[in-house]
Coordinates of C-alpha atoms in Angstrom, one line a residue:
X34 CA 28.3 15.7 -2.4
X35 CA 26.2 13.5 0.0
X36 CA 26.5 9.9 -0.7
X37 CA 23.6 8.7 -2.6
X38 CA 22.3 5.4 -3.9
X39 CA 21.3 3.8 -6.9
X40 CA 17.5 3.1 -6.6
X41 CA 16.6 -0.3 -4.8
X42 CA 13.8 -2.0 -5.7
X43 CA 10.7 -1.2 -4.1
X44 CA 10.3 -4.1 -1.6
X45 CA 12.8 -7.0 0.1
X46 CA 15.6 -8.6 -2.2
X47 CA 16.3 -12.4 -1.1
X48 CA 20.1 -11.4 -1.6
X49 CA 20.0 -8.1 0.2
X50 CA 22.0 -8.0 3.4
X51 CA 20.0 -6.1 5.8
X52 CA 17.6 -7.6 8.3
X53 CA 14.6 -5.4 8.7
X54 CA 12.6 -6.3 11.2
X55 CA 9.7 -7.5 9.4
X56 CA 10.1 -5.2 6.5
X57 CA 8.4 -2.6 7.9
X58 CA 4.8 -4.3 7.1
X59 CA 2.8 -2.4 9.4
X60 CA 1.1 -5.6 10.8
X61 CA 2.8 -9.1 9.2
X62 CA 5.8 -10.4 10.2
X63 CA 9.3 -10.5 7.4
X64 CA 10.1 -13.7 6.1
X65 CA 13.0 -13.8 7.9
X66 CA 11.7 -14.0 11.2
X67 CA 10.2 -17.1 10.0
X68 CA 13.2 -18.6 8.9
X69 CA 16.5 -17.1 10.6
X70 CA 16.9 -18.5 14.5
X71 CA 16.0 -16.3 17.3
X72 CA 19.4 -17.2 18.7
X73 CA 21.0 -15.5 15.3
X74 CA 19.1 -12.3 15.6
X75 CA 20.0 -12.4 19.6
X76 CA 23.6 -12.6 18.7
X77 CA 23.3 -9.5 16.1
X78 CA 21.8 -7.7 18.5
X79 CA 23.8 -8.6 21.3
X80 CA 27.3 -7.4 19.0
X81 CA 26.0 -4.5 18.2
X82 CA 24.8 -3.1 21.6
X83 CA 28.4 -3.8 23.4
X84 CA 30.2 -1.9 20.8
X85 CA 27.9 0.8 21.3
X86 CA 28.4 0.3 25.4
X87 CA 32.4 0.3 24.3
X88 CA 31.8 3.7 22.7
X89 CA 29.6 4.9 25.4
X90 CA 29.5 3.1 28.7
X91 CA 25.7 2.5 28.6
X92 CA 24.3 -0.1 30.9
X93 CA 23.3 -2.7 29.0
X94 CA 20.7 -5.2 31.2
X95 CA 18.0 -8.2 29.0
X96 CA 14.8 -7.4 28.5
X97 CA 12.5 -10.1 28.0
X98 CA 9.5 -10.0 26.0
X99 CA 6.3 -11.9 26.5
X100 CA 4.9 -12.9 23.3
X101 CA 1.2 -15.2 23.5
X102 CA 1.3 -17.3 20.1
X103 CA -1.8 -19.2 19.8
X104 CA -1.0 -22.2 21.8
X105 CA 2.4 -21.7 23.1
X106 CA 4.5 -18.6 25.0
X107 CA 7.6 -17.1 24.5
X108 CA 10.1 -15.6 26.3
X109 CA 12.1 -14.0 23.8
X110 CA 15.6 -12.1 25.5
X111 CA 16.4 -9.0 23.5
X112 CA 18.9 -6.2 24.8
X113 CA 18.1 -2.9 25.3
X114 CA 20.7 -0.3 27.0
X115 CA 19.1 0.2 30.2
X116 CA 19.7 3.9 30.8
X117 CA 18.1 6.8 29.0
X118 CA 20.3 7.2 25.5
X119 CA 22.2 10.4 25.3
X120 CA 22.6 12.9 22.4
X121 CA 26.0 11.0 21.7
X122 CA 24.3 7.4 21.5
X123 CA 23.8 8.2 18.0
X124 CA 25.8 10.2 15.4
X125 CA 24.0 12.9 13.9
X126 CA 22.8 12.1 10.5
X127 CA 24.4 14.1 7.2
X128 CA 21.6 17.0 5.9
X129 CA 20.6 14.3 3.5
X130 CA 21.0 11.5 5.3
X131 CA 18.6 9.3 7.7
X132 CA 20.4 8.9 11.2
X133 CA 21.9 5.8 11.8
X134 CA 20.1 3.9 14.6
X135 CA 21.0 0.6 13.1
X136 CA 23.5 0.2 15.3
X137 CA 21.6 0.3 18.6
X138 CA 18.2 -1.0 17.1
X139 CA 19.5 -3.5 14.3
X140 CA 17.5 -4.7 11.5
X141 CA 17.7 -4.1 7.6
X142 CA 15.4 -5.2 4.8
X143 CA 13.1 -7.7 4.5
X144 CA 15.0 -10.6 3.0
X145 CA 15.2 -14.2 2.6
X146 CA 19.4 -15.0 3.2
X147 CA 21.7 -12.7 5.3
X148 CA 25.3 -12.0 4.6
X149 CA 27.9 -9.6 6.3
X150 CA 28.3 -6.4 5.2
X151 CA 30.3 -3.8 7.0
X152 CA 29.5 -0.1 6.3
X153 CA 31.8 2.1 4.3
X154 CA 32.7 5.7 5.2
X155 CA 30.9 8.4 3.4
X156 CA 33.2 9.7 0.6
X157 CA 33.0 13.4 -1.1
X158 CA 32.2 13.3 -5.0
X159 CA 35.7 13.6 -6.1
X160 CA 36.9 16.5 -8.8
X161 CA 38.0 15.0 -12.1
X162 CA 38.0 16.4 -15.8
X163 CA 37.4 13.0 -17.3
X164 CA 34.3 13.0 -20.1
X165 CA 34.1 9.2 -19.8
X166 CA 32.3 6.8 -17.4
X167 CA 35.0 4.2 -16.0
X168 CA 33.9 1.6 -14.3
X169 CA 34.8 2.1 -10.2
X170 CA 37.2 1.2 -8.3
X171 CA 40.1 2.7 -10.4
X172 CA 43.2 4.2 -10.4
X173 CA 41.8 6.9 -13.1
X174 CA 38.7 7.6 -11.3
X175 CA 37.8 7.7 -7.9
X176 CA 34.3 5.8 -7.0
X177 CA 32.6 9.0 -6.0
X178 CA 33.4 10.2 -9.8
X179 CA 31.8 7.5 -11.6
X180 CA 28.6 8.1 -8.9
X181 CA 28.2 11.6 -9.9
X182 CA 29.2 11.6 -13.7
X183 CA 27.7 8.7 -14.7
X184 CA 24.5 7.9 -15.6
X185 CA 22.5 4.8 -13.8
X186 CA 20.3 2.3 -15.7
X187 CA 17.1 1.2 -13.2
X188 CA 16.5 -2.8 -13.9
X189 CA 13.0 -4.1 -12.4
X190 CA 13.8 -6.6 -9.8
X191 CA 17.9 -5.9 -9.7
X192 CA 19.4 -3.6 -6.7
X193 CA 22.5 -1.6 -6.8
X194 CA 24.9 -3.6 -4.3
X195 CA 26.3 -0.3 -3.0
X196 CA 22.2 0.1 -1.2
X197 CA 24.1 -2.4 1.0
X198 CA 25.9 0.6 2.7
X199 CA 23.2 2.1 3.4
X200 CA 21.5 1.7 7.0
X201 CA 18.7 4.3 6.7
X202 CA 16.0 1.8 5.4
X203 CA 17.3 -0.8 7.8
X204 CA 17.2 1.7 10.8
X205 CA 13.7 2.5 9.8
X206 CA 12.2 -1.0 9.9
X207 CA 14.2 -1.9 12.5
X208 CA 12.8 1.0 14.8
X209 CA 9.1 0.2 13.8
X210 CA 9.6 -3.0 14.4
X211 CA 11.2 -2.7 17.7
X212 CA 8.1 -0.3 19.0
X213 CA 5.8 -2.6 18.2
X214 CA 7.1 -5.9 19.9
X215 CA 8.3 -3.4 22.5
X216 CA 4.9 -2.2 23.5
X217 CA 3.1 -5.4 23.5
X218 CA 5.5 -6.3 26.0
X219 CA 5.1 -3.1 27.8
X220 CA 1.4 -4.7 27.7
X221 CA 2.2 -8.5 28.6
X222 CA 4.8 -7.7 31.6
X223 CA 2.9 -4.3 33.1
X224 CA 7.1 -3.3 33.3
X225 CA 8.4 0.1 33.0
X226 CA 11.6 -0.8 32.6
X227 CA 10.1 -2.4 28.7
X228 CA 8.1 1.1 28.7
X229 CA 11.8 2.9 28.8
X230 CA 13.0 0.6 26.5
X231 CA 10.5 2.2 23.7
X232 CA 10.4 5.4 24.6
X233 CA 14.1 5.7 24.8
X234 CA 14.0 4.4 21.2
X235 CA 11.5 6.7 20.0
X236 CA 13.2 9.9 21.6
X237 CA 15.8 8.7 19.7
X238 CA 15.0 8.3 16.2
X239 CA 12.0 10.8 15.9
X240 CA 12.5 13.3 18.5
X241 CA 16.0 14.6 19.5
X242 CA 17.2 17.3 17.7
X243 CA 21.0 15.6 17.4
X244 CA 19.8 11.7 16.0
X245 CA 15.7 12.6 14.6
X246 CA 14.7 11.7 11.1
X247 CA 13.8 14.5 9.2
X248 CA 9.7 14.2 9.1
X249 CA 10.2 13.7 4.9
X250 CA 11.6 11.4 2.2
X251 CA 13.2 13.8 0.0
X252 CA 16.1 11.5 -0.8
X253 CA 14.8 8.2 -0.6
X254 CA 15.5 5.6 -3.2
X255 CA 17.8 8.0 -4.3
X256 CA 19.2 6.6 -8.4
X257 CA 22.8 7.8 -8.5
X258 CA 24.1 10.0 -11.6
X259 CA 24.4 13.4 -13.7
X260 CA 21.9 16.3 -13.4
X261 CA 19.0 16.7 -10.6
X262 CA 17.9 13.3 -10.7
X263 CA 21.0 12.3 -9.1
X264 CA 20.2 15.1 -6.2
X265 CA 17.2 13.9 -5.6
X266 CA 15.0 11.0 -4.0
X267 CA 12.2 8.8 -5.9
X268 CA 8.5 8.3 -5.7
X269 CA 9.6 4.6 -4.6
X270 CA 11.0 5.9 -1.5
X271 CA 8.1 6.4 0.3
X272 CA 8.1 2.7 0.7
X273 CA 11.2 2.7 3.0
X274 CA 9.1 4.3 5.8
X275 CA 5.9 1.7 5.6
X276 CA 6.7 0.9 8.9
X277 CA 4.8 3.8 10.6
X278 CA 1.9 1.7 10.8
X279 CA 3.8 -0.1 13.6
X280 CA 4.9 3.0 15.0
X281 CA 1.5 4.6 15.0
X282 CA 0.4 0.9 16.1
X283 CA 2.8 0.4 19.3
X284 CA 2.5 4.3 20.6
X285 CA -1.4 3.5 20.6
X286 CA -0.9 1.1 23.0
X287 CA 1.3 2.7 25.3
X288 CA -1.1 5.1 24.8
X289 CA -3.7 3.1 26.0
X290 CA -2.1 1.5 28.8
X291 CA -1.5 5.3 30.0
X292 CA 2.1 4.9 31.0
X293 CA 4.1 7.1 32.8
X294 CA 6.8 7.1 30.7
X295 CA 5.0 8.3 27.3
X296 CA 4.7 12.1 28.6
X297 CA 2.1 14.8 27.5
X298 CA 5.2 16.5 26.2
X299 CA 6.7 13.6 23.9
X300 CA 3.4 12.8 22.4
X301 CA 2.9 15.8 21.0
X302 CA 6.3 16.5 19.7
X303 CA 5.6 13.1 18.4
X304 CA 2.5 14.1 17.3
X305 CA 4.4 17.5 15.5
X306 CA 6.6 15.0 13.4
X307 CA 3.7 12.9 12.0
X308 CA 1.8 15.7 11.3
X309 CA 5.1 17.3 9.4
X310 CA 5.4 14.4 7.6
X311 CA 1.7 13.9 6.7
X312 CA 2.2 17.0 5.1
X313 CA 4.9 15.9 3.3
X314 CA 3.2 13.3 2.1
X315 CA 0.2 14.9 0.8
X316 CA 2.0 18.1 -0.7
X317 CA 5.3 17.6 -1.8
X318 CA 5.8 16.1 -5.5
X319 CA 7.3 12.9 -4.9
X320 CA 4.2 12.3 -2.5
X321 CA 1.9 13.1 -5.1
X322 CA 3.5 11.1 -7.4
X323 CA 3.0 7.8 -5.2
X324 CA -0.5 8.8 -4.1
X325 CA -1.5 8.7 -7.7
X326 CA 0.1 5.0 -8.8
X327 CA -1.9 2.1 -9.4
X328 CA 0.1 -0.7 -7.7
X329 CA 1.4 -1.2 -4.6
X330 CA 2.8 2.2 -4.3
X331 CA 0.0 3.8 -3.3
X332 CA -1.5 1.0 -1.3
X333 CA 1.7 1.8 1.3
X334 CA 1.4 5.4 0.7
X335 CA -2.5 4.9 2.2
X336 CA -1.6 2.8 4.9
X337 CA 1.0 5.3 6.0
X338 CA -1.1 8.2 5.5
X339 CA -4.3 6.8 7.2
X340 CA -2.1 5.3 10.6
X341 CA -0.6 9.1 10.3
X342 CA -4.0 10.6 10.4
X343 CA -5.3 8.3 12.9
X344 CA -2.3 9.1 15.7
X345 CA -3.1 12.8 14.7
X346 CA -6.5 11.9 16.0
X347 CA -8.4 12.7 12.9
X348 CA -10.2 9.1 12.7
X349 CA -12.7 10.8 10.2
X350 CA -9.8 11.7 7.5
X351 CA -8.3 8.4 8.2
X352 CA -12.0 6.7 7.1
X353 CA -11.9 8.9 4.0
X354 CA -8.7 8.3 2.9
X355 CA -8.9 4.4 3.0
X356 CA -12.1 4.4 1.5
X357 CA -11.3 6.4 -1.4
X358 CA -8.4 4.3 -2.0
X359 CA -10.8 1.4 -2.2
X360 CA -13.2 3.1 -4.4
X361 CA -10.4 4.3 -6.9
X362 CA -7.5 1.9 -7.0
X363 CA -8.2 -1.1 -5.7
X364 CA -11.1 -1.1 -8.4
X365 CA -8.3 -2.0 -10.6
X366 CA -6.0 -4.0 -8.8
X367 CA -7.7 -7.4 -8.8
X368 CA -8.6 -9.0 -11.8
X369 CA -11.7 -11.8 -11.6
X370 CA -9.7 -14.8 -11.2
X371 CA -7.6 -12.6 -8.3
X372 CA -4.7 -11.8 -10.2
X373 CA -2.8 -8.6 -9.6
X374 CA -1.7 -7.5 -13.2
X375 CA 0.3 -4.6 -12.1
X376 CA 2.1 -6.8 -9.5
X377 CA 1.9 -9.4 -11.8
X378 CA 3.3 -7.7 -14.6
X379 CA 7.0 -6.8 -12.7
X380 CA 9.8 -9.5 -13.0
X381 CA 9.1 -10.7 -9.8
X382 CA 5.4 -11.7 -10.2
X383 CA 4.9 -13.7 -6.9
X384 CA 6.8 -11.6 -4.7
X385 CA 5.1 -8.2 -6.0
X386 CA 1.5 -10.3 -5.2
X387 CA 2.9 -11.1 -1.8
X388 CA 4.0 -7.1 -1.2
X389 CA 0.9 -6.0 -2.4
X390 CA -1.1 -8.1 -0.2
X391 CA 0.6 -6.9 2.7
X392 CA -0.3 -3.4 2.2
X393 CA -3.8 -4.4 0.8
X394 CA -4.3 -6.6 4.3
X395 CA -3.0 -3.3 6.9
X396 CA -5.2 -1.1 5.4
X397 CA -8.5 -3.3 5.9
X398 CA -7.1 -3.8 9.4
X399 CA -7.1 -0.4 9.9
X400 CA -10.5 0.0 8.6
X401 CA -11.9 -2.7 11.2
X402 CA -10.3 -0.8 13.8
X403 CA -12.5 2.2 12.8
X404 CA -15.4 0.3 12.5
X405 CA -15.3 0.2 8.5
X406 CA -15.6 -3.2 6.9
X407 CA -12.8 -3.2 3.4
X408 CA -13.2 -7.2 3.8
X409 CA -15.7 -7.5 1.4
X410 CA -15.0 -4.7 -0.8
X411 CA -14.9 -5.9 -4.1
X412 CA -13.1 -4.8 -7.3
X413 CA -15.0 -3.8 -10.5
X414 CA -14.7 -7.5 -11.6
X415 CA -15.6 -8.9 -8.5
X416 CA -12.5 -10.0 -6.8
X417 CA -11.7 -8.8 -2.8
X418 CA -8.7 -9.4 -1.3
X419 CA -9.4 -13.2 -0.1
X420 CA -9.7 -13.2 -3.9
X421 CA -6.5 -12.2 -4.5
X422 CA -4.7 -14.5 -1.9
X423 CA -6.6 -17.2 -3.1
X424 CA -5.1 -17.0 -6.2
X425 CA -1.6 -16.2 -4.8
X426 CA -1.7 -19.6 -3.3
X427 CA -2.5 -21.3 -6.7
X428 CA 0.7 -19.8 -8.4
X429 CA 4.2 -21.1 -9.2
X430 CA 6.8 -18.8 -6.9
X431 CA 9.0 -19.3 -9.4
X432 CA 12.1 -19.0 -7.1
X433 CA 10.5 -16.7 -5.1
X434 CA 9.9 -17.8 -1.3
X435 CA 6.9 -19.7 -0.6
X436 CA 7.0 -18.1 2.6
X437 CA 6.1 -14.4 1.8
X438 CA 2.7 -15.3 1.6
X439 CA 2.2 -17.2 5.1
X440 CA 1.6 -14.6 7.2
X441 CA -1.3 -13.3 4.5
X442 CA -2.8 -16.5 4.9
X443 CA -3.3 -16.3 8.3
X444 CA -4.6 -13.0 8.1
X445 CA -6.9 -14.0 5.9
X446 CA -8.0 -17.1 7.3
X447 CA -8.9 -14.7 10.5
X448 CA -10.7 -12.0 8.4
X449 CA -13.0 -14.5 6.0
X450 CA -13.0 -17.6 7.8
X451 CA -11.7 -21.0 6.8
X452 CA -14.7 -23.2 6.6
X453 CA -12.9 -26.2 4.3
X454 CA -9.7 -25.7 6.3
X455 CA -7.8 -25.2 3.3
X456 CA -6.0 -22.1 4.7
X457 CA -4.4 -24.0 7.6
X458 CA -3.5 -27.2 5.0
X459 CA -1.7 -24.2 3.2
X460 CA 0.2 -23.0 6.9
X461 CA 0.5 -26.8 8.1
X462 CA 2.5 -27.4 4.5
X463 CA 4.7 -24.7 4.4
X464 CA 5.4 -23.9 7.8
X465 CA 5.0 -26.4 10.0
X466 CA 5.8 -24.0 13.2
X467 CA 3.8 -21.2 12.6
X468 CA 1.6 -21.3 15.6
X469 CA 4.6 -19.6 17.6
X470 CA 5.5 -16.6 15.0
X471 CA 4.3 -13.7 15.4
X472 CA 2.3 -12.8 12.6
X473 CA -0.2 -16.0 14.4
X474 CA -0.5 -13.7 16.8
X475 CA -1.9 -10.4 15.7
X476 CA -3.9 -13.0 13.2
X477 CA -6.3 -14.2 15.7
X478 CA -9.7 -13.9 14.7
X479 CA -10.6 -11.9 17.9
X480 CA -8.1 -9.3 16.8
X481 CA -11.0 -8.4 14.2
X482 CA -14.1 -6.2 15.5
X483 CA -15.6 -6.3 11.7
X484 CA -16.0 -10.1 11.7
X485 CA -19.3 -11.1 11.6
X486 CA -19.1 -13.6 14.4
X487 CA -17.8 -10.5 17.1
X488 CA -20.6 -8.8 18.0
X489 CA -18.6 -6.0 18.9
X490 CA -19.3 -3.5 15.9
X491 CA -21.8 -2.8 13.7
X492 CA -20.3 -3.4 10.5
X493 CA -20.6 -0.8 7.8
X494 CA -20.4 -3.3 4.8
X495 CA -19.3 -1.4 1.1
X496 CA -21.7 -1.8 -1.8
X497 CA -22.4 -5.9 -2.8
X498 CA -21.2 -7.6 0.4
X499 CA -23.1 -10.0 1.4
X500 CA -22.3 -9.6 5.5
X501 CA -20.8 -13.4 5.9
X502 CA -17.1 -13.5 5.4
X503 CA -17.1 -16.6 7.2
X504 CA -18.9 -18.3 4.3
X505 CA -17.9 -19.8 1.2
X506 CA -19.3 -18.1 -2.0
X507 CA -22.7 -19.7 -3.3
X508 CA -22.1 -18.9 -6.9
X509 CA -19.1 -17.0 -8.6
X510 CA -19.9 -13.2 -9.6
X511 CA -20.4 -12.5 -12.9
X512 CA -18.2 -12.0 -15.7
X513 CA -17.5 -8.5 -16.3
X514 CA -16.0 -7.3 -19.6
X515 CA -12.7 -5.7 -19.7
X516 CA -11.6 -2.0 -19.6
X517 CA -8.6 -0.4 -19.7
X518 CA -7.7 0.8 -15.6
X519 CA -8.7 4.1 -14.8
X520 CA -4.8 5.4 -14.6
X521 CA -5.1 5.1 -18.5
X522 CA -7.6 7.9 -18.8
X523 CA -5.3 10.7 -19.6
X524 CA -2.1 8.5 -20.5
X525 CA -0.9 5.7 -23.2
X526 CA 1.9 4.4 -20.5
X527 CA 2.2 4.7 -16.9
X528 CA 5.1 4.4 -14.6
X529 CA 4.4 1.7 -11.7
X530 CA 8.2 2.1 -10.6
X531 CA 11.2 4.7 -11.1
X532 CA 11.4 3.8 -15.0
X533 CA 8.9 1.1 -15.0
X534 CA 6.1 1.9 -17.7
X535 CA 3.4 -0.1 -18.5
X536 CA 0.2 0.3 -21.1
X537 CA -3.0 -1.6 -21.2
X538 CA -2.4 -4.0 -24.0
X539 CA 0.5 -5.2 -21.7
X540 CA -1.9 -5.9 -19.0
X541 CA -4.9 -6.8 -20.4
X542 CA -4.0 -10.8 -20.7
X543 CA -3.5 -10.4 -17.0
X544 CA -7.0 -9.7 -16.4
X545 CA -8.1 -11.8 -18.6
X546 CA -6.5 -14.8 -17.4
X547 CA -8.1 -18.2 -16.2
X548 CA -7.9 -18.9 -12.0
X549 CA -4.6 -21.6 -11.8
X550 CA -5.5 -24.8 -10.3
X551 CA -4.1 -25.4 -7.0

């Protein structure tokens, strides 16, 4: 049998051991690319690329990457083989594995410590008579046993350790994340050695036949155990691939930039494997399943399957599908005072606020860059997402990393304005360097054609906007009663994660809740 994995939780674990890039956030930065050294991440990738040129004698030259941060530049060095990469670059993945491109491309999940891991050897699901779970290693019961016979337990907020040995997540955040720097570089520099760099990486992971993802998630988030759940991926799975808003991102500028090395031919087989997986998305069951949740689930779902439709070229469906997510379940997600009850309600409030920000922020991004304003779209109690970072800022981490929220801050502070400055108090105190990350620069207020202050767009403002983002309310909305969320229509309970079930009386204090006083 394949080797499969208990389920991980849904979003970045501070002890996981797998850097990810950014965590596959289609347009933020990961928390630890604000807080691991450049010169660590250098060195990991710099390890990993001369075993591979041990294996495979590719030339392995420095490719340096341009990146304007508000005030300052940076040369950042990153190595990249140098010639094309072959069929043997990369072992071909198992039928039910992802291919493992984490060793050229590095990267992991989001994550707020590091520690080494080394990855074990795939093992066959051993043959035993035994009626009884044992706990593994043992001499009665081989490992593979106890992963096939016995039954797994999901706990909100706790992953299996043995995820560790996984690299497909890793590989898929690091690839994203890689395209994206990649081709602003390709952008900054005007170099077509950079422009190799990407495509090389692309070919690698989504194209060639011998090292290509398969276009689905069929076995992601995979919970170990008896029967066909043990056989067979989870709704949460489709999180693992949230990156493809950077892919779809970084390919649109190469794209753009009409380089040479981004053939007719490569962009439509890479136009073939979104459009596979779209359909995926939209017909197979554990697509349906994530489409229909009422939490962060299917705000990543959306922002995958509107960047999807949007490299496909079918701006139109892309419009429709983020504004019927904004007319359905974001109605729901943001209580008056800006609370997020069904991130709120996990064991990991801040942290789940923080994730669903990030997927709440890309998809209003994406709508500027269609010309659609989600900025000022407002809940049914009134709340938008400034609300709901607003009130993210007010609230105790808990032990959760303060840190997870910058780069929403910034975003936000670029989107609505920050007339009382209290946005860049909030970056000033908890980071005092982040002018030179990243996420400062994709967060510059010219980066958004929707702000009022541009010029360069008509907006298309939703229902009760008031067309000012940039200023401060004049008088709170009024209070609106509260009802059960729509996903309760048809159902007493409702699963927000693989064995995560949740009513309306357990939510309805959440709603109901007083704004915390920062």
């Amino acid at each position: 049998m394949p080797p499969t994995y208990s389920k991980p939780e849904d979003s970045p674990d501070p002890s996981d051991a797998v850097e990810p890039g950014d965590g596959g956030i289609p347009y933020e930065e990961s928390i630890n690319f604000a807080k691991r050294s450049l010169e660590q991440i250098h060195l990991a990738h710099h390890r990993r690329i001369m075993k591979l040129k041990q294996r495979h004698d590719v030339g392995i030259r420095p490719l340096l990457i341009e990146r304007p941060l508000g005030t300052a530049s940076e040369l950042v060095p990153i190595l990249l083989p140098s010639d094309p990469l072959s069929a043997v670059s990369l072992p071909a993945p198992l039928p039910t594995q992802l291919p493992v491109a984490s060793d050229l491309l590095g990267g992991g999940r989001t994550t707020v410590s590091r520690t080494a891991t080394t990855h074990a050897p795939a093992q066959a699901a051993a043959k035993t008579t035994k009626t009884t779970c044992t706990p593994s290693p043992t001499t009665s019961m081989a490992p593979s046993a106890t992963w096939t016979r016995c039954s797994y337990v999901g706990r909100d907020g706790q992953i299996n350790p043995d995820v560790r040995k996984l690299n497909g997540p890793g590989a898929i955040n690091a690839i994203s994340q890689y395209v994206l720097y990649g081709s602003i570089s390709v952008a900054a520099n005007k170099s077509s050695k950079h422009a190799r760099g990407v495509v090389n990486a692309i070919d690698t992971f989504f194209l060639s036949p011998s090292t290509a993802m398969n276009p689905n998630m069929n076995f992601g988030q995979i919970v170990r155990g008896p029967g066909p759940e043990g056989s067979s991926g989870t709704f949460t799975g489709i999180l693992d691939l949230r990156g493809l808003g950077k892919v779809v991102n970084g390919l649109m500028v190469l794209k753009s930039l009409g380089i040479p090395e981004w053939t007719t031919a490569k962009d439509q087989s890479m136009r073939s494997w979104v459009s596979r997986y779209t359909q995926w998305l939209t017909q197979s069951d554990i697509g349906k399943m994530s489409a229909t949740r009422p939490n962060n689930h299917a705000t990543f779902y959306v922002t995958q399957l509107a960047a999807a439709k949007l490299y496909q070229g079918s701006s139109e469906e892309a419009k429709a599908i983020l504004t019927q997510f904004f007319k359905k379940q974001f109605g729901d997600q943001i209580a008056a005072s800006g609370e997020q009850p069904f991130e709120a309600i996990r064991s990991r409030p801040y942290h789940y606020r923080c994730f669903n920000l990030e997927a709440l922020i890309a998809n209003a991004k994406l709508g500027d860059f269609l010309g659609v304003n989600f900025w000022n779209t407002r809940s049914k109690y009134g709340a938008t997402i400034q609300t709901a970072l607003d009130y993210a800022m007010a609230c105790d981490p808990q032990g959760e990393e303060v840190v997870d929220l910058i780069p929403h801050v910034a975003a936000v502070a670029a989107a609505y304005g920050d007339p009382n400055g209290k946005y860049a108090s909030f970056l000033r105190k908890n980071m005092v360097n982040y002018q030179s990350k990243p996420f400062w620069f994709y967060d510059q207020p010219a980066a958004f054609s929707e702000r009022s202050s541009s010029g360069k767009l008509a907006r298309s403002l939703s229902e009760g906007e008031d067309g000012q983002p940039d200023s401060p309310p004049t008088a709170p909305p009024p209070k609106i009663p509260f009802s059960c969320p729509d996903v309760f229509k048809d159902a007493t309970s409702v699963e927000i994660d693989n064995g995560v079930f949740v009513t309306c009386d357990d939510l309805r204090p959440l709603y109901e809740a007083a704004v915390p006083q920062i």
